[in-house]
């Protein structure tokens, strides 16, 4: 399919009819900027290290008084970072580890891309970042699939894990680590978590009987099943007949969890997902079966378990979700021989919140878990309860996004409408796919993929609006400014300016100021959305600057000014070039290749491409386009995509 794609490099520029962005609206945005950058400290977590480490929680829960304080403004804002210019804490950003029952699809790419955008943005702020992804390789479903394929489970997972690692390259992801649950380091950490739970009296031996979905690797109650007798996800369920099992005392954590959610209202997002979790917990928690004996492909329950004498001939492996959830700390070296970050510090100490003064407050590490809504229960209920019970700190943020459909229909292998991200990239280009996925639908809601929408993004906004804008501006500069970037507007010596604000008003017209205000406040506006994982809104801010710049260049007509007022032409081109510089730097997390090509053409040096080199207000001109820098003849950013017609296909 990709080989039939026809790329027309010489597409005709389509004039954009964009809505006017008037100066008064922009100034109102500036006045509201302080609200955008109010720092919210999501490090207010329920600290359990001393309260629950060795004692079963009493019915009165007296230890719930140790809750990290926060201001009302911080609680309302819901961010995990701080204002521009503040010292920012280290941040751990994680995808769920992906189950290796098939090749990766658009859902896997979507979650990992969201994490990649966050990781790139925070690195550009100068923060310490650890971006973690990986594969979940144990469980009954994997063992059954391996048997069906006629191979050993390890060989089966080795093959499929490779496909997920290849996706990282295809989508230009920048993860710092890739964890596999079959690694010895992970197994050691999962077993250490088990020992902690046992030592704290949170594990007991019993027998499980009830409904279980192999596909979901999830236990369900009778009331949760549909009228058709299926799991809420649509998966088949089977009745497990009295299987010996270890249980985690999840029921004892019902009140502590509810107190935790109340004290940390921004722990789970969006709000609809938080309400879902709170409702589930309020409905009552049952103790959780955390081991299986019907199969052996998993992490073995530690041989030094205090229940060893009672096991008889049974060989227990951990419930796959206890095993899988432990990846978030096993990959940091917790519970094993350890792992170190490049600067020599222990990853767990650096990137996971510590119970006793380990970066309390604004310098406490931030942990952002990004998951699909189908695994919300495991991350929003089981994981914090397990951590509390083991005497470990909880993550600071759990964001559960929606699912993708295709042309309005649920994606399914049986229907044959599965979306392969590799094929998308081959057809449309990696940056085009990245930007589409992050901008097309409100992040957190379900989204529908259609080829028509993908083409509208690739050709309409990226090729026509952004690509043609860059080509027009750089071609005009190359042709009319001596093949060098224009200089900042000249100020006569008898008009000495005493401040950046005075310069801003003296050197530029009202139209220039409106354009510069829109561009120079881009980072600040995007920052607010990034902190709340509203990635579609962050992308929308890029869109607004690009469309205003297209309107500005059409109205200012620098090609006509060449004949009537060359000095004014240079001012207009300088304004446009600086606007493009802001767009390119801010768009880097979304479109790294195209953004860096833009910056290359603008003559921006590689070490000046971080967020710190952007303006923080409309009158901030500490950095600008590199005036006088020689430039090469510009090339196109985004080729126009033409797909074959149905008859040709």
mmCIF file of C-alpha atoms in Angstrom, residues 39-47 66 68-69 79-82 86-92 127-128 348-368 393-397:
data_model
loop_
_atom_site.group_PDB
_atom_site.id
_atom_site.type_symbol
_atom_site.label_atom_id
_atom_site.label_comp_id
_atom_site.label_asym_id
_atom_site.label_seq_id
_atom_site.Cartn_x
_atom_site.Cartn_y
_atom_site.Cartn_z
ATOM 1 C CA UNK A 39 2.289 25.334 40.654
ATOM 2 C CA UNK A 40 0.377 22.312 41.756
ATOM 3 C CA UNK A 41 2.143 19.853 43.970
ATOM 4 C CA UNK A 42 0.743 16.439 43.297
ATOM 5 C CA UNK A 43 3.328 15.065 45.659
ATOM 6 C CA UNK A 44 0.624 15.081 48.355
ATOM 7 C CA UNK A 45 0.457 11.402 48.772
ATOM 8 C CA UNK A 46 -0.666 9.222 51.573
ATOM 9 C CA UNK A 47 2.602 8.219 53.281
ATOM 10 C CA UNK A 66 -0.240 11.867 57.773
ATOM 11 C CA UNK A 68 0.890 15.844 52.631
ATOM 12 C CA UNK A 69 -0.520 19.354 52.713
ATOM 13 C CA UNK A 79 -0.563 19.818 37.470
ATOM 14 C CA UNK A 80 2.509 17.809 38.381
ATOM 15 C CA UNK A 81 5.138 20.416 37.772
ATOM 16 C CA UNK A 82 5.784 24.047 38.551
ATOM 17 C CA UNK A 86 11.122 27.237 39.030
ATOM 18 C CA UNK A 87 13.454 24.410 39.889
ATOM 19 C CA UNK A 88 11.666 21.329 38.619
ATOM 20 C CA UNK A 89 11.754 17.919 40.312
ATOM 21 C CA UNK A 90 12.844 14.687 38.590
ATOM 22 C CA UNK A 91 10.038 12.933 36.763
ATOM 23 C CA UNK A 92 9.395 9.267 35.979
ATOM 24 C CA UNK A 127 14.509 18.317 34.170
ATOM 25 C CA UNK A 128 15.851 14.878 35.016
ATOM 26 C CA UNK A 348 14.864 4.426 42.580
ATOM 27 C CA UNK A 349 16.138 7.084 44.975
ATOM 28 C CA UNK A 350 16.123 9.666 42.189
ATOM 29 C CA UNK A 351 12.825 8.967 40.456
ATOM 30 C CA UNK A 352 10.526 7.385 43.057
ATOM 31 C CA UNK A 353 9.109 9.372 45.991
ATOM 32 C CA UNK A 354 10.771 8.488 49.286
ATOM 33 C CA UNK A 355 8.902 8.239 52.603
ATOM 34 C CA UNK A 356 11.282 10.038 54.939
ATOM 35 C CA UNK A 357 12.404 13.382 53.589
ATOM 36 C CA UNK A 358 13.490 12.128 50.173
ATOM 37 C CA UNK A 359 12.627 15.264 48.240
ATOM 38 C CA UNK A 360 9.539 16.361 50.140
ATOM 39 C CA UNK A 361 7.519 19.154 48.582
ATOM 40 C CA UNK A 362 8.406 20.799 45.300
ATOM 41 C CA UNK A 363 11.576 18.742 44.815
ATOM 42 C CA UNK A 364 9.893 15.391 45.425
ATOM 43 C CA UNK A 365 10.121 13.144 42.350
ATOM 44 C CA UNK A 366 7.014 13.042 40.200
ATOM 45 C CA UNK A 367 5.690 9.737 38.859
ATOM 46 C CA UNK A 368 3.269 9.843 35.928
ATOM 47 C CA UNK A 393 5.141 5.668 48.369
ATOM 48 C CA UNK A 394 2.469 6.008 45.695
ATOM 49 C CA UNK A 395 2.732 7.577 42.214
ATOM 50 C CA UNK A 396 1.684 11.204 41.827
ATOM 51 C CA UNK A 397 -0.425 10.956 38.702
#
